[in-house]
mmCIF file of C-alpha atoms in Angstrom:
data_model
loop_
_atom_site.group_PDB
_atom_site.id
_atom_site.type_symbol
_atom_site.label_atom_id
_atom_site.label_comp_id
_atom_site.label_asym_id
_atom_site.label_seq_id
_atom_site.Cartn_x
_atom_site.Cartn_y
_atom_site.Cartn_z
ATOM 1 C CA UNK A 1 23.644 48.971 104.350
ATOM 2 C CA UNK A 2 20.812 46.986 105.197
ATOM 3 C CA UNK A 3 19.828 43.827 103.564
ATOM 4 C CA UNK A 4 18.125 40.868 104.112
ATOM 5 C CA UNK A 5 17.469 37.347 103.008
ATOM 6 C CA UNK A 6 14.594 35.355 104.514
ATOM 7 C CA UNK A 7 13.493 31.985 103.016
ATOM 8 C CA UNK A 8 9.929 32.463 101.247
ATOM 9 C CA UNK A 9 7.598 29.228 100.891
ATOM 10 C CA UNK A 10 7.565 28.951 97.470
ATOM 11 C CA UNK A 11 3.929 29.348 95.615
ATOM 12 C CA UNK A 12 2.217 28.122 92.752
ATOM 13 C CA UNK A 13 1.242 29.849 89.727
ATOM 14 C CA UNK A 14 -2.706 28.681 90.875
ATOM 15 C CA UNK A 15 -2.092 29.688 94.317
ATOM 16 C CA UNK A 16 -1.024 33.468 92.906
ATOM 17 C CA UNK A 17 -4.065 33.584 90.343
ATOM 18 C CA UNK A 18 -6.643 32.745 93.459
ATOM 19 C CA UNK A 19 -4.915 34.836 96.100
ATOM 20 C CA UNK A 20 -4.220 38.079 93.893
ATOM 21 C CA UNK A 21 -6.391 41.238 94.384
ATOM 22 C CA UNK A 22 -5.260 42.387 90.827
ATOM 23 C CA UNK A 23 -3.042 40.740 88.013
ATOM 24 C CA UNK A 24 -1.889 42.645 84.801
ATOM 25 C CA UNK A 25 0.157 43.191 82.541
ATOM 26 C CA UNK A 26 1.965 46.246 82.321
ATOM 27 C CA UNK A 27 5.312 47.995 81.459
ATOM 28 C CA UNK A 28 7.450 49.769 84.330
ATOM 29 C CA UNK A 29 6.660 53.658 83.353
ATOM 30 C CA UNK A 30 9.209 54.876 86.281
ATOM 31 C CA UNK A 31 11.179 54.014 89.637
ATOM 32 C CA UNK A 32 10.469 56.653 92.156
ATOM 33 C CA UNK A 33 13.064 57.880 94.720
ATOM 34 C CA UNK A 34 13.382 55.497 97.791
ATOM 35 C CA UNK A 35 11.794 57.142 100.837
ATOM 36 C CA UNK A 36 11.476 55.612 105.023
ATOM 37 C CA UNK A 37 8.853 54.341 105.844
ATOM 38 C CA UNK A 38 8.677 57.564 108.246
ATOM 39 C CA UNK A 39 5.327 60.392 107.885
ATOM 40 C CA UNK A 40 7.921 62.566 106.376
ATOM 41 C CA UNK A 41 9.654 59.888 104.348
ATOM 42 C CA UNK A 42 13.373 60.772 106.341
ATOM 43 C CA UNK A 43 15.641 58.541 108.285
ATOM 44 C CA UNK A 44 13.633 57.700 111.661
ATOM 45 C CA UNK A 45 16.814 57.822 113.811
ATOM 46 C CA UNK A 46 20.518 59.166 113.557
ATOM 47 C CA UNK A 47 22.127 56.071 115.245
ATOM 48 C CA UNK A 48 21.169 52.796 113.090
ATOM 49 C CA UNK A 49 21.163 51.073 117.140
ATOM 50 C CA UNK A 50 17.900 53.061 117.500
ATOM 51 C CA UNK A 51 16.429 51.164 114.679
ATOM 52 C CA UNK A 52 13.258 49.110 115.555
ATOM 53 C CA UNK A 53 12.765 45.892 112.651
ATOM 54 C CA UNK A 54 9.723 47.981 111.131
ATOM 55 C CA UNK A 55 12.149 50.918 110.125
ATOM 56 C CA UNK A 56 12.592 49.927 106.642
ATOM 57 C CA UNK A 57 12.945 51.670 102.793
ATOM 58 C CA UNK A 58 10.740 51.760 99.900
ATOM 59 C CA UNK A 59 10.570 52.566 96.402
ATOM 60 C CA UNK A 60 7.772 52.710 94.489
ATOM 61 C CA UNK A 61 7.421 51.713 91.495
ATOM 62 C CA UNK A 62 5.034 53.308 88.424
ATOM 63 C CA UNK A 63 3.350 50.629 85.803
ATOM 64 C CA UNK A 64 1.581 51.330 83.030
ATOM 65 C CA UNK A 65 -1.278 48.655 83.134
ATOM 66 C CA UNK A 66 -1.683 47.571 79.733
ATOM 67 C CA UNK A 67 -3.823 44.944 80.429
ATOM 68 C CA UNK A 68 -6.025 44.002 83.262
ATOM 69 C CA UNK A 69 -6.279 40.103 83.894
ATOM 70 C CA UNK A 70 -8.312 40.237 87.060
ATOM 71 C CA UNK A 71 -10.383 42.942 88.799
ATOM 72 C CA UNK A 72 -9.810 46.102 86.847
ATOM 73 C CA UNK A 73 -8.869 49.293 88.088
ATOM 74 C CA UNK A 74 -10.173 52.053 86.983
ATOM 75 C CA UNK A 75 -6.206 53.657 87.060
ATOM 76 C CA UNK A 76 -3.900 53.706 83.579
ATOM 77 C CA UNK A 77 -1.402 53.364 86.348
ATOM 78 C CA UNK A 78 -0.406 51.644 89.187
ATOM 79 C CA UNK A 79 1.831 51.655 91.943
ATOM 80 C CA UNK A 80 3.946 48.788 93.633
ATOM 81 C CA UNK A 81 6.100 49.453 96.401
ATOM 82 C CA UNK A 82 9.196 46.837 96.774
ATOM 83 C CA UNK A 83 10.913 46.852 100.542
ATOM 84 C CA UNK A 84 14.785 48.314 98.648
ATOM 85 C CA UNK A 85 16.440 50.990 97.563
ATOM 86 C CA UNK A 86 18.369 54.085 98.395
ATOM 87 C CA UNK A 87 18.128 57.334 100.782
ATOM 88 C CA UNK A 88 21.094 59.661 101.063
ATOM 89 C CA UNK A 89 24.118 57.168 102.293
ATOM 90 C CA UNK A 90 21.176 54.605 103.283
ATOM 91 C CA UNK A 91 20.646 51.531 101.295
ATOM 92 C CA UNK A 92 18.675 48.748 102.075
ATOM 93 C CA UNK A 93 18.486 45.887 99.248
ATOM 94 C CA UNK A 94 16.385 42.331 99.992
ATOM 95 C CA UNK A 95 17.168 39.264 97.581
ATOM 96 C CA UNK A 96 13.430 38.205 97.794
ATOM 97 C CA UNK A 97 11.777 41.715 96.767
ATOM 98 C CA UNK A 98 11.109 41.727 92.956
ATOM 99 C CA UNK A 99 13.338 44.454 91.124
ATOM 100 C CA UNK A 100 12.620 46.634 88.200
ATOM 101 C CA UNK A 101 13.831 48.625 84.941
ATOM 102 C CA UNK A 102 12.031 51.427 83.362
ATOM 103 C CA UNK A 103 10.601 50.223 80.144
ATOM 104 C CA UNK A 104 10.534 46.600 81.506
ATOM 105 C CA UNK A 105 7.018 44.543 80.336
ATOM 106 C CA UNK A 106 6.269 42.741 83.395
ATOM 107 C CA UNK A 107 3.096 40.585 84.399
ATOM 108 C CA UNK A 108 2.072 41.188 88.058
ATOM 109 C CA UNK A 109 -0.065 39.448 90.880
ATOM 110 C CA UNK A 110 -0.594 41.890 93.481
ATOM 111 C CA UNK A 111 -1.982 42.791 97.173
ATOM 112 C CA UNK A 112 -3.088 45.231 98.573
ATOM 113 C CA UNK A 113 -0.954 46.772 101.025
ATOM 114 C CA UNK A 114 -2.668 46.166 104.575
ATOM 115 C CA UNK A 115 0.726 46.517 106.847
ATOM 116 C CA UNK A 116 -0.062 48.909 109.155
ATOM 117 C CA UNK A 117 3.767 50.501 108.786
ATOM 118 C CA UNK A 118 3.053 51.444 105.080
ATOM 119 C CA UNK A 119 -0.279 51.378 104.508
ATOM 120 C CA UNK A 120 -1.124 55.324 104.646
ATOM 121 C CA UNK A 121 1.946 56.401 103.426
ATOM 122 C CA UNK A 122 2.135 58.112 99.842
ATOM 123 C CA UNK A 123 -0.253 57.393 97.418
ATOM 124 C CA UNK A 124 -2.454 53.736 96.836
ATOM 125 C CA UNK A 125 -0.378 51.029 96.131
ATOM 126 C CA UNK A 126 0.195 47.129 96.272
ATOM 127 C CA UNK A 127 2.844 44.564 96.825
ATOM 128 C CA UNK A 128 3.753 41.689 94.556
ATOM 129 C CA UNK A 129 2.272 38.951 95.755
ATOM 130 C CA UNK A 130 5.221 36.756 97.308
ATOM 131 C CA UNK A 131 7.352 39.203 96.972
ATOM 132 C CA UNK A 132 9.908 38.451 93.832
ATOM 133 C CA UNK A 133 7.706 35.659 92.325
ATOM 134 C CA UNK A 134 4.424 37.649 91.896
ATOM 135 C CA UNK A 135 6.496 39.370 89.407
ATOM 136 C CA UNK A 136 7.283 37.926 85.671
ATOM 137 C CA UNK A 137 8.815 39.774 82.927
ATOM 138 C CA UNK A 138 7.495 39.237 79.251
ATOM 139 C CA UNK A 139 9.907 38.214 76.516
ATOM 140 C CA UNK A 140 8.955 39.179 72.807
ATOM 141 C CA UNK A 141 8.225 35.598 72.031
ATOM 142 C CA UNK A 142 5.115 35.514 74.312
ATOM 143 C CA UNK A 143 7.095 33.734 77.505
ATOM 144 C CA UNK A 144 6.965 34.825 81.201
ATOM 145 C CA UNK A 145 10.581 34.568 83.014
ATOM 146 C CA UNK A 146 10.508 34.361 86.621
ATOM 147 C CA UNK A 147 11.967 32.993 89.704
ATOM 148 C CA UNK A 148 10.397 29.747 88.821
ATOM 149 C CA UNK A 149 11.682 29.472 85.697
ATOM 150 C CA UNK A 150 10.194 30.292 81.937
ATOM 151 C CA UNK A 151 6.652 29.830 81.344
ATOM 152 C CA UNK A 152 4.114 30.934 78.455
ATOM 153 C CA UNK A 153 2.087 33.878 79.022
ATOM 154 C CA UNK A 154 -0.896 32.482 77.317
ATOM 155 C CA UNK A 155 -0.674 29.269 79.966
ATOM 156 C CA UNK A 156 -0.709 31.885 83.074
ATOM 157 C CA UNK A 157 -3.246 33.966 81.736
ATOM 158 C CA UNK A 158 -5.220 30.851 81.569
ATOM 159 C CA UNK A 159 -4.749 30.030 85.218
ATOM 160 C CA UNK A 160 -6.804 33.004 85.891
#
């Protein structure tokens, strides 16, 4: 098992509104299988010595985009890929990565993906934007829970 733990500078709701290349609001559709970050999506070496820090996991992650808050896609669906999950006997979990459950309404600032190690694999896809706190997930009351805290979804929709 890999895991990992780094500190992450913590950012403001403003910062993630300016600094997004999309924000929505969507509902988790389905969690793919976890792949490598290898062409053919397989364990890169047999001996986890041989393992350079770039050898990592992914799963990607389906949402429905119910909404779009800031440059539209012309996709029902989106993908974003999270840096944990399972391949065979592998396993590779990271407390700052944002997790997710299928039928989950969530409200996302994301990136692009421009790291040269996932790029061009599978199909188009983003990141959450700070990893676990570009991620909020919607209450029925109209409230955002997050890493920061609680927060209404009308206030961060009008941070936008």
């Amino acid at each position: 098992m890999r895991g990992s733990n780094p500190e992450i500078e913590a950012l403001s709701y403003e910062y993630l509104s300016e600094n997004s290349d999309v924000i929505l609001i969507g509902t988790v559709k389905e969690i793919l299988p976890g792949k490598w970050n290898t062409v053919d999506g397989k364990r890169p070496h047999d001996s986890i010595d041989d393992f350079e820090w770039y050898d990592m996991i992914y799963t990607d992650i389906v949402i429905t985009a119910d909404e779009y808050l800031k440059n539209p896609l012309p996709e029902d669906e989106v993908i974003v890929r999270v840096f944990t999950g399972t391949v065979g006997n592998d396993v590779s979990t990271a407390d700052y990565e944002a997790s997710f459950q299928k039928g989950e309404k969530v409200f996302l600032y994301l990136i692009e993906d421009e790291w040269e190690y996932t790029r061009n694999l599978g199909p188009d896809h983003y990141f959450t934007l700070g990893s676990i706190q570009g991620k909020l997930t919607l209450t029925d009351d109209g409230n955002a829970m997050g890493v920061h805290g609680n927060i209404s979804q009308n206030e961060l929709v009008e941070m936008i």
